[in-house]
Structure formats: structure tokens, C-alpha cells
Amino acid sequence: MPTTDTLGSDLRSWGQAMRSRIAASATAPRIVAAGRLTGLFDSVVLAEGLRDVHVGDGVWCVPEDGSAPVPALVSGIDGNTASCVLLGRGEGLRAGARVRAGTGPVDIPVGPAQLGRMLDPLGRPLDGGPVPTTNARSPVERLPPPILARALIERPLHTGSTAIDALIPLGRGQRELLIGDRRTGKSTLSLDAILSQQSGDVVCVHVSIGQRTVGTLRAVETVRARGLAENCVFVVATADDPPGLQWLAPFAGCAIAEWFRDSGRDVLLVLDDLTKHAATHRQISLLLRNPPGREAYPGDVFYLHARLLERAAKLAPEFGGGSLSILAVAETQGNDISGYIPTNLISIVDGQIVCDAKLWALGQRPAIDIGRSVSRVGGRAQPAALRRVAGDLKLVYAQFLELEEFARFGGLADSAARARLTHGLRLRAALAQPANAPLSLPAQYALLSAVRAGLLDAHPLAAVAALRDRVEETMRSNFADLCAELEAGAAIADSANAQLLEALAALLAAASVETTENV
């Protein structure tokens, strides 16, 4: 028989175990602040009685008709009144409805289960599939990585657009702005950057902010048709969604991207577009009766995008070594990049790619204005082989454009000037690309090598387009070793480059014959 001491010891052990289980139980009592709605203005509400809540916290508005609670974000506090932005549709809400505080700052689920899925800014599925199973949550608003946690940007971010990769190169961890008038190919360039991540070493997060539903679905289907959806996350807040969800979308997409970055991955975040995001911020601010400033935007509109874009970074190895690159889209009016929101964004990012409406009207695709476009970081990350063949192309192209403008006033008597004009026309044709047809690094290298060697100058412009369409297959089938060296970042030997030029010359000759026969 057990003694009294043994029995008492067993009871004490059991009691300690039970107390530990009760303390860890989710049913432990918890005090939740509650209040009442005192005002409703379209997509914002006013609540009183919420104690110990802060700006950025989440709250729940409980309709009196028994329908599901509506999430909201605390946007401002004035005494005992909290101004909240609804993150859902509040048709069932009325003055006097109960409001209860959440568990702190607004957060969303994050994790690898979200790859291949289309989600709303709160992490809820929009593609008809089950809710992704995730074991982590992340606040949508986070401080950017400190300076000491960052490393130099040294690896290239391949976009698949020859004009960008050769003349405006980007690096992993960079913030770049795609800016231009409506319908000038900005979204197409950002989508091509996603389509070019064939290797799978870069996770892509595409955020649609206030776009048309049909355009968003078309972009998603394009990625899925290429078999790349399993490496992408789509965060969607269309123009039909409440303003609160549109406002939250880029922050939610950034939180998802940061989870992969903190796991040591390289991530590309596409924000399409921040001009609509700024307009949504203005709408919400005016509804909250905040003081308007220039063009009725609130005074914090610069800080709105600065705290978002500053989260892009290349982390040092001791902090995981991952990177978060941001391609942000912005819209201009009348080809003017000096507007309020465009200048704000340009001052934050590491460069801009300008899509020109006049070039688009002339049929140039992509319609990139090389003279007004710049990358302040990615040049040091450009692959050495590509830098070798594209080093002076930006200067050559600028001189060609000046010469072309001068030639419109009359003929060119100088044979050297005519040769430069012919060479510039072939360079422009080599930089042209159709939509959703990104080129790999080896194909770009081959195409620019032919330009630099002058192989294209003796052939019609149609032959240049034929070469661009065939160079990808030629490189993969006939120069597999050279492709591997280029993708590894190695320098190319002169002998290998000479063999490549011979093959390209033969390919151009065949393309010229076919072009002549078709004419």
C-alpha cells in the first residue's frame, strides 16, 4: 500500500500538472474591451468606450441582426472616440451596435501553404479552395529592417525584358518604380518580371490594388498557364471591394513577402498600383475629417508609402540572407512625372522605369523612355557577361535618338551618320518585345552580342524580330554549356563568344531569306 507521503507527493504533482494545463488553456478568462458605435460614414465608423486600444489595432463591429462581425482597423483616437476603417461590408451595422477590441495590431496568416493561392488582404481565399493551413501570423505593419541588418545588393533580379535588364538593371532587394500614363504597359512589365522567374528561386507576391476584376483574373490566369502559380501568391483587392481592404492590400502583401524573406528566400513583390492606393487613402482620410493638404491628400501620404517601400531590403547573412524586392506601379496624367504622388514615390524608391505614352502610340513595345529611366542600385548587381555587351548601349541609344530627331528635317549626307542611324534602328528592334514573352539571360546575351558586333546592321528589321523569336531555342539546344555559365554569373571566353556569333550570323542569314520570300 502506498504511504501517506507517497500519496501526497503524487497529488501535488498531479495538481501542478493540472494548474499548468489550465494556465495554458485557451478557455482561461480574458478581459476584452467593448464599446458602442456612435457614427457611420460609408466605410468608416466611430466607436466610444474602447479602452486600451491603439492606432493600428483590430476591432470587431457586431451587427445587431446576428450577422457575422465586421473587422475594422483603428485609424485614429480622439479622447474616448476611436475612428475605425471597415475591412468588410457593413450593411448590417447601425448606431449603437457593439464593438469589441481584438487581440492587438491587425495581423494575417502567413506561410508556404499560401503559394499558388488567390487571397484577399485578410488572408481569406478567393479562388474557391480551402483556407490555407498556416501556423504563423504576421502584423501587416512592421518596422523596416535596420541598417545593420542590411547587406549590399549584389545579385541581379532578372525581369525578362531586355531593355530593363540591359539598360536599367535591377538587383535583389531593390525598390523600383514603374511609372507612366494609363495603358502604356506598366502592368505588363511587372507581370513579365513574374513570368521570367522560371528557375523558382524567387518567390513572387502580386498585389492588385483597386484594379478591375477582369484584368486581375487575366493576370492570374496568365501566370497559371505558364505553370508558375505554385511559386506565387496573389493578394487581390479589386475596385469593387471596400476601401479598407484596398488600403490594407499592399501592407498585407508585404507581410506575406516578408515571411518568405525572413525564411531566407528571395522575394519579388509587385504592387499594382500605388496611385490608386493613395486615392483610397485620401478617400478614407476625408471621411474621417482629417485636414486635407495638397490636392486634398492628407499630410501623411508621403509617410504612407515610405513606411511600406522601406521594408524592401537585402538582409545580411546573419539575419537570414533573404531579400525583398519591390516593383511598384504608379500612374501619371499627361505623361507628367512631376505630379504630387509620382514625385513622392520617385523620392522614396531606388529608381524609376518610365513608360511613355508617345512611344506607345508609335508602336514601340515596351514603351520605355530610356532617357528618363534610371536604376540607382542594380548596376553593381548586373551579370558581368551582360554588362560586357550592354555597357555603352544606353549612350549609343541616346545618340541614336538625337540623330533620328535631326534626320527628320532632311537627309543625312554623312555615311558615318547613316551607319549610326542604321545601327540604332537595329538596336531598338532588338530591345522590342511582345507582351508576356520574357527572355532568359542567355537569350538576352546572344541578342545583345549580335547588336554589339554589328551583325544586325546588314539585315532588314524583320530579320531582327525573327532572331529574337528563335534565339531562346537556339541557345538551349546548341549552347547548353554557355547557358549554364551565363546563369552562374561566369565570364564568357572569347572563343565561346566567337562560336556564338557565327551561329547567330547563320541564323540571321536564314531569317533574312525567309523575310524576303514572305515579302
Short mmCIF file of C-alpha atoms in Angstrom, two decimals:
data_model
loop_
_atom_site.label_atom_id
_atom_site.label_comp_id
_atom_site.label_asym_id
_atom_site.label_seq_id
_atom_site.Cartn_x
_atom_site.Cartn_y
_atom_site.Cartn_z
CA MET A 1 0.00 0.00 0.00
CA PRO A 2 1.23 3.50 -0.80
CA THR A 3 2.26 5.55 2.19
CA THR A 4 0.73 8.90 3.08
CA ASP A 5 3.86 10.75 1.96
CA THR A 6 3.88 9.00 -1.43
CA LEU A 7 0.20 9.72 -1.98
CA GLY A 8 0.65 13.37 -1.04
CA SER A 9 3.58 13.71 -3.44
CA ASP A 10 1.55 12.18 -6.28
CA LEU A 11 -1.35 14.57 -5.57
CA ARG A 12 0.95 17.55 -5.54
CA SER A 13 2.49 16.51 -8.87
CA TRP A 14 -0.94 15.99 -10.37
CA GLY A 15 -2.10 19.38 -9.06
CA GLN A 16 0.90 21.15 -10.57
CA ALA A 17 0.29 19.46 -13.93
CA MET A 18 -3.38 20.44 -13.88
CA ARG A 19 -2.57 24.04 -12.97
CA SER A 20 -0.11 24.21 -15.88
CA ARG A 21 -2.74 22.85 -18.27
CA ILE A 22 -5.36 25.30 -17.06
CA ALA A 23 -2.94 28.22 -17.35
CA ALA A 24 -2.15 27.23 -20.94
CA SER A 25 -5.77 26.54 -21.85
CA ALA A 26 -7.50 28.80 -24.38
CA THR A 27 -10.54 28.86 -22.11
CA ALA A 28 -8.73 30.93 -19.49
CA PRO A 29 -10.64 34.14 -18.76
CA ARG A 30 -9.59 37.19 -20.73
CA ILE A 31 -10.77 40.78 -20.39
CA VAL A 32 -11.93 42.26 -23.72
CA ALA A 33 -12.64 45.96 -24.14
CA ALA A 34 -16.07 46.70 -25.60
CA GLY A 35 -17.82 49.83 -26.79
CA ARG A 36 -20.63 51.11 -28.99
CA LEU A 37 -20.86 52.59 -32.46
CA THR A 38 -21.75 56.27 -32.41
CA GLY A 39 -21.43 57.12 -36.10
CA LEU A 40 -21.22 55.51 -39.53
CA PHE A 41 -19.86 57.27 -42.63
CA ASP A 42 -19.74 55.00 -45.65
CA SER A 43 -16.64 52.84 -44.97
CA VAL A 44 -15.60 54.33 -41.62
CA VAL A 45 -17.20 54.19 -38.18
CA LEU A 46 -16.80 55.99 -34.85
CA ALA A 47 -16.78 53.97 -31.61
CA GLU A 48 -16.80 55.01 -27.97
CA GLY A 49 -15.85 53.10 -24.86
CA LEU A 50 -12.90 51.16 -26.29
CA ARG A 51 -10.19 51.33 -23.66
CA ASP A 52 -6.52 50.50 -24.18
CA VAL A 53 -6.79 50.32 -27.97
CA HIS A 54 -4.13 51.88 -30.19
CA VAL A 55 -3.87 53.09 -33.76
CA GLY A 56 -3.36 50.05 -35.98
CA ASP A 57 -5.27 47.66 -33.68
CA GLY A 58 -8.06 45.49 -35.00
CA VAL A 59 -11.62 45.63 -33.65
CA TRP A 60 -14.83 43.79 -34.42
CA CYS A 61 -18.14 45.51 -35.13
CA VAL A 62 -21.01 43.21 -34.15
CA PRO A 63 -24.28 43.82 -36.07
CA GLU A 64 -27.46 43.61 -34.01
CA ASP A 65 -29.17 41.40 -36.59
CA GLY A 66 -26.90 38.48 -35.68
CA SER A 67 -24.85 38.51 -38.86
CA ALA A 68 -21.10 37.91 -38.84
CA PRO A 69 -18.92 40.54 -37.11
CA VAL A 70 -17.20 43.01 -39.42
CA PRO A 71 -13.45 43.56 -38.88
CA ALA A 72 -12.15 47.11 -38.69
CA LEU A 73 -8.83 48.90 -38.25
CA VAL A 74 -8.37 51.68 -35.70
CA SER A 75 -7.16 54.67 -37.69
CA GLY A 76 -7.28 57.42 -35.09
CA ILE A 77 -8.16 58.12 -31.46
CA ASP A 78 -9.62 61.37 -30.11
CA GLY A 79 -10.30 61.17 -26.39
CA ASN A 80 -12.84 58.42 -25.84
CA THR A 81 -13.68 58.11 -29.56
CA ALA A 82 -11.89 55.73 -31.91
CA SER A 83 -12.08 56.23 -35.69
CA CYS A 84 -12.12 52.86 -37.44
CA VAL A 85 -11.89 51.84 -41.09
CA LEU A 86 -14.13 48.89 -42.00
CA LEU A 87 -12.35 45.91 -43.55
CA GLY A 88 -15.58 44.45 -44.85
CA ARG A 89 -19.07 45.45 -45.88
CA GLY A 90 -21.04 46.99 -43.03
CA GLU A 91 -24.61 46.93 -44.38
CA GLY A 92 -25.94 45.42 -41.14
CA LEU A 93 -24.25 47.93 -38.85
CA ARG A 94 -26.28 50.60 -37.08
CA ALA A 95 -25.52 53.24 -34.46
CA GLY A 96 -25.48 51.60 -31.04
CA ALA A 97 -24.07 48.30 -32.30
CA ARG A 98 -21.49 46.67 -30.07
CA VAL A 99 -17.78 46.96 -30.83
CA ARG A 100 -15.21 44.72 -29.18
CA ALA A 101 -11.45 45.01 -29.29
CA GLY A 102 -9.29 42.40 -30.94
CA THR A 103 -6.03 40.96 -29.69
CA GLY A 104 -3.79 43.81 -30.83
CA PRO A 105 -2.46 45.09 -34.17
CA VAL A 106 -4.13 43.77 -37.32
CA ASP A 107 -2.33 40.62 -38.46
CA ILE A 108 -2.84 37.99 -41.16
CA PRO A 109 -1.87 34.34 -41.58
CA VAL A 110 1.40 33.72 -43.42
CA GLY A 111 3.16 30.58 -44.59
CA PRO A 112 4.10 28.34 -47.52
CA ALA A 113 0.54 26.99 -47.83
CA GLN A 114 -0.40 30.32 -49.45
CA LEU A 115 1.72 29.64 -52.54
CA GLY A 116 -0.43 29.22 -55.62
CA ARG A 117 -3.46 30.80 -53.94
CA MET A 118 -5.50 33.93 -54.57
CA LEU A 119 -6.30 35.65 -51.27
CA ASP A 120 -7.91 38.82 -50.01
CA PRO A 121 -5.89 41.21 -47.78
CA LEU A 122 -7.09 39.34 -44.66
CA GLY A 123 -5.75 36.01 -45.94
CA ARG A 124 -9.15 34.58 -46.90
CA PRO A 125 -9.23 32.50 -50.11
CA LEU A 126 -10.84 33.97 -53.25
CA ASP A 127 -10.18 31.03 -55.58
CA GLY A 128 -12.81 28.67 -54.19
CA GLY A 129 -10.25 26.49 -52.42
CA PRO A 130 -9.98 25.69 -48.72
CA VAL A 131 -8.47 28.10 -46.23
CA PRO A 132 -4.66 27.71 -46.36
CA THR A 133 -3.28 25.88 -43.33
CA THR A 134 -0.73 28.19 -41.72
CA ASN A 135 1.00 28.07 -38.34
CA ALA A 136 2.12 31.71 -38.17
CA ARG A 137 0.62 35.16 -38.23
CA SER A 138 2.32 38.44 -39.00
CA PRO A 139 1.24 42.04 -38.36
CA VAL A 140 0.53 43.93 -41.55
CA GLU A 141 2.52 46.90 -40.28
CA ARG A 142 6.14 46.24 -39.31
CA LEU A 143 9.24 48.34 -38.89
CA PRO A 144 11.66 48.05 -41.82
CA PRO A 145 14.93 46.17 -41.23
CA PRO A 146 17.53 48.38 -39.52
CA ILE A 147 20.64 49.49 -41.37
CA LEU A 148 22.89 47.00 -39.55
CA ALA A 149 20.66 44.11 -40.67
CA ARG A 150 21.02 45.01 -44.35
CA ALA A 151 23.63 43.88 -46.85
CA LEU A 152 24.81 45.25 -50.19
CA ILE A 153 22.67 44.40 -53.21
CA GLU A 154 24.93 42.13 -55.26
CA ARG A 155 22.64 39.66 -57.08
CA PRO A 156 20.64 40.58 -60.18
CA LEU A 157 16.87 40.46 -60.36
CA HIS A 158 16.03 39.16 -63.81
CA THR A 159 12.90 40.75 -65.32
CA GLY A 160 12.86 39.11 -68.75
CA SER A 161 12.71 42.50 -70.51
CA THR A 162 15.90 43.09 -72.48
CA ALA A 163 15.54 46.87 -72.26
CA ILE A 164 15.39 46.72 -68.45
CA ASP A 165 17.97 44.01 -67.80
CA ALA A 166 20.50 45.58 -70.17
CA LEU A 167 19.98 49.32 -69.68
CA ILE A 168 18.14 49.70 -66.34
CA PRO A 169 19.27 46.61 -64.38
CA LEU A 170 17.67 45.72 -61.05
CA GLY A 171 19.09 43.92 -58.02
CA ARG A 172 17.52 41.67 -55.43
CA GLY A 173 16.48 43.90 -52.55
CA GLN A 174 15.85 46.99 -54.69
CA ARG A 175 12.75 49.23 -54.84
CA GLU A 176 11.91 50.26 -58.40
CA LEU A 177 9.00 52.33 -59.70
CA LEU A 178 7.13 51.55 -62.94
CA ILE A 179 5.54 54.85 -63.89
CA GLY A 180 3.58 56.15 -66.86
CA ASP A 181 0.18 57.06 -68.22
CA ARG A 182 -2.73 54.67 -68.30
CA ARG A 183 -2.41 51.81 -70.80
CA THR A 184 1.31 52.16 -71.53
CA GLY A 185 2.38 48.65 -70.50
CA LYS A 186 3.32 49.13 -66.83
CA SER A 187 1.34 46.15 -65.53
CA THR A 188 2.59 44.03 -68.43
CA LEU A 189 6.22 44.73 -67.49
CA SER A 190 5.57 43.80 -63.87
CA LEU A 191 3.82 40.60 -64.97
CA ASP A 192 6.72 39.74 -67.28
CA ALA A 193 9.06 40.05 -64.29
CA ILE A 194 7.00 37.33 -62.56
CA LEU A 195 6.90 35.16 -65.69
CA SER A 196 10.69 35.32 -66.00
CA GLN A 197 11.24 33.58 -62.64
CA GLN A 198 11.32 30.17 -64.27
CA SER A 199 14.05 28.81 -62.00
CA GLY A 200 11.82 29.10 -58.93
CA ASP A 201 14.48 30.65 -56.71
CA VAL A 202 12.44 33.88 -56.40
CA VAL A 203 9.04 33.79 -54.69
CA CYS A 204 6.58 36.24 -56.25
CA VAL A 205 3.77 38.09 -54.45
CA HIS A 206 1.43 40.02 -56.75
CA VAL A 207 -0.84 42.61 -55.11
CA SER A 208 -3.75 44.04 -57.07
CA ILE A 209 -5.00 47.35 -55.62
CA GLY A 210 -8.23 48.81 -56.94
CA GLN A 211 -7.91 47.17 -60.36
CA ARG A 212 -10.71 45.84 -62.50
CA THR A 213 -11.68 42.27 -61.66
CA VAL A 214 -11.33 41.06 -65.25
CA GLY A 215 -7.79 42.45 -65.55
CA THR A 216 -6.74 40.86 -62.27
CA LEU A 217 -8.14 37.46 -63.25
CA ARG A 218 -6.41 37.68 -66.62
CA ALA A 219 -3.05 38.26 -64.93
CA VAL A 220 -3.61 35.33 -62.56
CA GLU A 221 -4.59 33.02 -65.40
CA THR A 222 -1.52 34.07 -67.41
CA VAL A 223 0.77 33.04 -64.57
CA ARG A 224 -1.11 29.78 -64.05
CA ALA A 225 -0.98 28.95 -67.75
CA ARG A 226 2.84 29.14 -67.62
CA GLY A 227 2.93 26.72 -64.67
CA LEU A 228 4.38 29.32 -62.29
CA ALA A 229 1.43 29.76 -59.94
CA GLU A 230 2.89 27.40 -57.32
CA ASN A 231 5.66 29.92 -56.77
CA CYS A 232 3.33 32.92 -56.46
CA VAL A 233 0.84 34.40 -54.02
CA PHE A 234 -1.90 36.67 -55.35
CA VAL A 235 -3.36 39.27 -52.97
CA VAL A 236 -6.41 40.86 -54.54
CA ALA A 237 -8.48 43.90 -53.56
CA THR A 238 -10.37 45.00 -56.67
CA ALA A 239 -12.23 48.23 -57.29
CA ASP A 240 -15.44 46.52 -56.08
CA ASP A 241 -14.01 45.76 -52.63
CA PRO A 242 -14.44 48.08 -49.62
CA PRO A 243 -11.89 50.92 -49.42
CA GLY A 244 -10.49 49.47 -46.19
CA LEU A 245 -9.44 46.25 -47.95
CA GLN A 246 -7.90 48.23 -50.83
CA TRP A 247 -5.94 50.29 -48.30
CA LEU A 248 -4.77 47.18 -46.46
CA ALA A 249 -3.76 45.19 -49.58
CA PRO A 250 -0.14 46.38 -50.10
CA PHE A 251 0.65 46.04 -46.39
CA ALA A 252 -0.82 42.53 -46.33
CA GLY A 253 1.14 41.53 -49.43
CA CYS A 254 4.31 42.92 -47.88
CA ALA A 255 3.71 40.92 -44.68
CA ILE A 256 3.35 37.71 -46.70
CA ALA A 257 6.50 38.53 -48.70
CA GLU A 258 8.45 39.28 -45.51
CA TRP A 259 7.68 35.83 -44.12
CA PHE A 260 9.42 34.23 -47.10
CA ARG A 261 12.26 36.77 -46.91
CA ASP A 262 12.80 36.06 -43.22
CA SER A 263 12.95 32.36 -44.13
CA GLY A 264 15.99 33.07 -46.29
CA ARG A 265 14.21 33.26 -49.66
CA ASP A 266 14.45 35.93 -52.36
CA VAL A 267 11.06 37.56 -52.94
CA LEU A 268 9.64 39.84 -55.62
CA LEU A 269 6.66 41.96 -54.51
CA VAL A 270 4.60 43.65 -57.25
CA LEU A 271 2.29 46.49 -56.12
CA ASP A 272 -0.22 47.40 -58.83
CA ASP A 273 -0.80 50.25 -58.27
CA LEU A 274 0.15 52.79 -55.58
CA THR A 275 -1.62 55.70 -57.26
CA LYS A 276 -4.97 54.04 -56.60
CA HIS A 277 -3.76 53.24 -53.08
CA ALA A 278 -3.04 56.93 -52.47
CA ALA A 279 -6.51 57.83 -53.77
CA THR A 280 -8.08 55.32 -51.39
CA HIS A 281 -6.06 56.78 -48.51
CA ARG A 282 -7.34 60.24 -49.44
CA GLN A 283 -10.94 58.98 -49.55
CA ILE A 284 -10.68 57.40 -46.11
CA SER A 285 -8.92 60.43 -44.66
CA LEU A 286 -11.59 62.81 -45.89
CA LEU A 287 -14.33 60.58 -44.49
CA LEU A 288 -12.53 60.71 -41.13
CA ARG A 289 -12.47 64.53 -41.48
CA ASN A 290 -8.71 64.79 -41.27
CA PRO A 291 -7.25 68.09 -42.52
CA PRO A 292 -6.65 67.94 -46.29
CA GLY A 293 -3.44 69.18 -47.87
CA ARG A 294 -2.17 69.45 -51.42
CA GLU A 295 -4.69 68.01 -53.93
CA ALA A 296 -6.84 67.08 -50.89
CA TYR A 297 -4.35 64.39 -49.84
CA PRO A 298 -3.68 64.20 -46.09
CA GLY A 299 -0.34 65.31 -44.75
CA ASP A 300 0.84 61.74 -44.05
CA VAL A 301 0.52 60.46 -47.63
CA PHE A 302 4.33 60.52 -48.05
CA TYR A 303 4.81 58.54 -44.84
CA LEU A 304 2.13 56.11 -46.00
CA HIS A 305 4.27 54.84 -48.87
CA ALA A 306 7.66 55.48 -47.27
CA ARG A 307 6.96 53.07 -44.42
CA LEU A 308 5.78 50.49 -46.96
CA LEU A 309 8.59 50.73 -49.51
CA GLU A 310 11.33 50.95 -46.88
CA ARG A 311 10.56 47.35 -45.98
CA ALA A 312 12.35 46.22 -49.15
CA ALA A 313 15.85 45.06 -48.27
CA LYS A 314 18.64 42.56 -48.79
CA LEU A 315 19.32 41.02 -45.38
CA ALA A 316 22.80 40.23 -44.13
CA PRO A 317 23.71 36.52 -43.82
CA GLU A 318 23.49 36.59 -40.02
CA PHE A 319 19.88 37.77 -40.37
CA GLY A 320 18.86 35.04 -42.79
CA GLY A 321 20.26 36.38 -46.07
CA GLY A 322 16.88 36.73 -47.77
CA SER A 323 15.82 39.66 -49.91
CA LEU A 324 12.61 41.54 -50.67
CA SER A 325 12.47 43.43 -53.97
CA ILE A 326 9.54 45.72 -54.79
CA LEU A 327 8.23 46.68 -58.22
CA ALA A 328 5.68 49.44 -57.57
CA VAL A 329 3.38 50.71 -60.32
CA ALA A 330 2.25 54.34 -60.42
CA GLU A 331 0.06 56.19 -62.92
CA THR A 332 0.67 59.67 -64.33
CA GLN A 333 -1.55 62.12 -66.16
CA GLY A 334 -0.48 63.61 -69.48
CA ASN A 335 2.96 61.96 -69.34
CA ASP A 336 3.85 64.24 -66.41
CA ILE A 337 6.02 62.59 -63.78
CA SER A 338 6.18 65.78 -61.71
CA GLY A 339 2.76 65.27 -60.09
CA TYR A 340 2.33 65.10 -56.34
CA ILE A 341 2.13 61.33 -55.84
CA PRO A 342 4.67 60.45 -58.60
CA THR A 343 7.31 62.79 -57.16
CA ASN A 344 6.68 61.43 -53.68
CA LEU A 345 7.24 57.88 -54.89
CA ILE A 346 10.28 58.77 -57.01
CA SER A 347 11.92 60.32 -53.96
CA ILE A 348 11.45 57.08 -51.98
CA VAL A 349 12.48 54.37 -54.44
CA ASP A 350 15.87 53.42 -55.90
CA GLY A 351 14.99 54.36 -59.48
CA GLN A 352 12.15 54.54 -61.95
CA ILE A 353 11.22 53.00 -65.29
CA VAL A 354 9.18 55.49 -67.30
CA CYS A 355 6.65 54.19 -69.82
CA ASP A 356 5.98 56.91 -72.40
CA ALA A 357 2.55 57.37 -73.99
CA LYS A 358 4.06 58.81 -77.19
CA LEU A 359 6.32 55.80 -77.65
CA TRP A 360 3.33 53.54 -77.06
CA ALA A 361 1.36 55.39 -79.74
CA LEU A 362 4.27 54.92 -82.15
CA GLY A 363 4.09 51.16 -81.61
CA GLN A 364 7.22 50.71 -79.52
CA ARG A 365 6.88 47.76 -77.12
CA PRO A 366 7.86 48.07 -74.35
CA ALA A 367 7.33 51.83 -74.44
CA ILE A 368 10.22 52.62 -72.07
CA ASP A 369 11.73 56.09 -72.17
CA ILE A 370 15.38 55.15 -71.71
CA GLY A 371 16.48 58.75 -71.14
CA ARG A 372 14.18 59.33 -68.15
CA SER A 373 14.58 55.86 -66.65
CA VAL A 374 17.28 55.04 -64.12
CA SER A 375 18.34 52.33 -61.68
CA ARG A 376 20.40 53.65 -58.79
CA VAL A 377 21.33 50.27 -57.30
CA GLY A 378 21.10 47.39 -59.74
CA GLY A 379 24.07 48.35 -61.91
CA ARG A 380 26.51 46.78 -59.48
CA ALA A 381 24.43 43.59 -59.49
CA GLN A 382 24.24 43.22 -63.27
CA PRO A 383 25.82 39.95 -64.50
CA ALA A 384 29.36 40.53 -65.74
CA ALA A 385 28.70 38.97 -69.14
CA LEU A 386 25.63 41.12 -69.74
CA ARG A 387 27.49 44.22 -68.55
CA ARG A 388 30.20 43.46 -71.09
CA VAL A 389 27.83 43.57 -74.07
CA ALA A 390 25.48 46.27 -72.72
CA GLY A 391 27.96 48.62 -71.07
CA ASP A 392 27.69 51.51 -73.55
CA LEU A 393 24.34 50.69 -75.16
CA LYS A 394 22.48 53.38 -73.20
CA LEU A 395 24.82 56.06 -74.56
CA VAL A 396 24.64 54.61 -78.09
CA TYR A 397 20.85 54.56 -77.90
CA ALA A 398 20.66 58.16 -76.65
CA GLN A 399 22.92 59.32 -79.51
CA PHE A 400 20.75 57.42 -81.99
CA LEU A 401 17.58 59.11 -80.73
CA GLU A 402 19.19 62.54 -81.13
CA LEU A 403 20.40 61.66 -84.61
CA GLU A 404 16.97 60.30 -85.57
CA GLU A 405 15.34 63.55 -84.46
CA PHE A 406 17.80 65.54 -86.56
CA ALA A 407 17.31 63.28 -89.60
CA ARG A 408 13.61 64.11 -89.75
CA PHE A 409 14.46 67.58 -91.08
CA GLY A 410 16.33 66.25 -94.06
CA GLY A 411 18.58 63.57 -95.47
CA LEU A 412 21.90 62.59 -93.96
CA ALA A 413 24.77 63.12 -96.34
CA ASP A 414 27.39 61.73 -93.97
CA SER A 415 27.87 57.97 -94.46
CA ALA A 416 29.05 57.55 -90.85
CA ALA A 417 25.86 59.20 -89.59
CA ARG A 418 23.74 56.95 -91.82
CA ALA A 419 25.57 53.90 -90.45
CA ARG A 420 24.92 55.04 -86.87
CA LEU A 421 21.26 55.56 -87.72
CA THR A 422 21.02 52.07 -89.22
CA HIS A 423 22.72 50.56 -86.19
CA GLY A 424 20.38 52.44 -83.83
CA LEU A 425 17.30 51.19 -85.64
CA ARG A 426 18.50 47.59 -85.22
CA LEU A 427 19.27 48.22 -81.55
CA ARG A 428 15.73 49.49 -80.98
CA ALA A 429 14.32 46.46 -82.79
CA ALA A 430 16.43 44.16 -80.61
CA LEU A 431 15.11 45.82 -77.44
CA ALA A 432 11.50 45.43 -78.58
CA GLN A 433 9.48 42.57 -77.09
CA PRO A 434 5.87 41.43 -77.28
CA ALA A 435 3.81 41.20 -74.11
CA ASN A 436 4.21 38.15 -71.86
CA ALA A 437 7.27 36.93 -73.75
CA PRO A 438 10.21 37.37 -71.34
CA LEU A 439 13.67 36.36 -72.50
CA SER A 440 16.17 34.43 -70.42
CA LEU A 441 19.61 35.80 -69.61
CA PRO A 442 21.36 33.62 -72.27
CA ALA A 443 18.92 34.78 -74.95
CA GLN A 444 19.46 38.42 -73.99
CA TYR A 445 23.21 37.97 -74.04
CA ALA A 446 23.11 36.43 -77.52
CA LEU A 447 20.83 39.14 -78.88
CA LEU A 448 22.94 41.99 -77.49
CA SER A 449 26.16 40.32 -78.62
CA ALA A 450 24.80 40.36 -82.17
CA VAL A 451 23.93 44.05 -81.79
CA ARG A 452 27.35 44.95 -80.40
CA ALA A 453 29.16 43.04 -83.16
CA GLY A 454 27.10 44.80 -85.84
CA LEU A 455 25.66 41.55 -87.21
CA LEU A 456 22.18 43.04 -87.49
CA ASP A 457 23.11 46.14 -89.49
CA ALA A 458 23.14 44.39 -92.87
CA HIS A 459 19.76 42.69 -92.37
CA PRO A 460 16.19 44.00 -92.56
CA LEU A 461 14.36 44.90 -89.34
CA ALA A 462 12.01 41.93 -89.78
CA ALA A 463 15.02 39.60 -89.52
CA VAL A 464 15.87 41.10 -86.12
CA ALA A 465 12.40 40.16 -84.84
CA ALA A 466 12.81 36.65 -86.27
CA LEU A 467 16.16 36.29 -84.50
CA ARG A 468 14.61 37.39 -81.19
CA ASP A 469 11.89 34.77 -81.56
CA ARG A 470 14.36 31.95 -82.27
CA VAL A 471 17.33 32.81 -80.11
CA GLU A 472 15.90 31.19 -76.97
CA GLU A 473 15.58 27.77 -78.58
CA THR A 474 18.95 28.11 -80.30
CA MET A 475 20.77 28.86 -77.07
CA ARG A 476 19.14 25.99 -75.15
CA SER A 477 19.67 23.39 -77.87
CA ASN A 478 23.12 24.33 -79.23
CA PHE A 479 24.85 26.20 -76.39
CA ALA A 480 23.76 24.46 -73.21
CA ASP A 481 27.20 24.81 -71.58
CA LEU A 482 27.32 28.51 -72.40
CA CYS A 483 23.82 28.96 -70.92
CA ALA A 484 24.93 27.30 -67.69
CA GLU A 485 27.98 29.58 -67.47
CA LEU A 486 25.86 32.69 -68.05
CA GLU A 487 23.29 31.71 -65.44
CA ALA A 488 26.09 31.01 -62.97
CA GLY A 489 27.45 34.53 -63.50
CA ALA A 490 30.71 33.44 -65.08
CA ALA A 491 32.64 35.47 -67.66
CA ILE A 492 32.47 34.17 -71.23
CA ALA A 493 35.66 33.27 -73.07
CA ASP A 494 36.38 34.97 -76.39
CA SER A 495 36.45 31.64 -78.23
CA ALA A 496 32.97 30.71 -76.99
CA ASN A 497 31.72 34.16 -77.90
CA ALA A 498 33.13 33.81 -81.42
CA GLN A 499 31.32 30.49 -81.92
CA LEU A 500 28.10 32.08 -80.72
CA LEU A 501 28.45 34.96 -83.19
CA GLU A 502 28.99 32.51 -86.06
CA ALA A 503 25.80 30.66 -85.18
CA LEU A 504 23.87 33.93 -84.86
CA ALA A 505 25.15 35.12 -88.24
CA ALA A 506 23.88 31.91 -89.87
CA LEU A 507 20.55 32.25 -88.09
CA LEU A 508 20.24 35.85 -89.28
CA ALA A 509 21.01 34.88 -92.86
CA ALA A 510 18.27 32.25 -92.81
CA ALA A 511 15.82 34.70 -91.23
CA SER A 512 16.62 37.30 -93.92
CA VAL A 513 15.94 34.81 -96.70
CA GLU A 514 12.60 33.85 -95.16
CA THR A 515 11.68 37.50 -94.70
CA THR A 516 12.47 38.28 -98.33
CA GLU A 517 10.45 35.29 -99.58
CA ASN A 518 7.45 36.28 -97.45
CA VAL A 519 7.55 39.81 -98.86
#
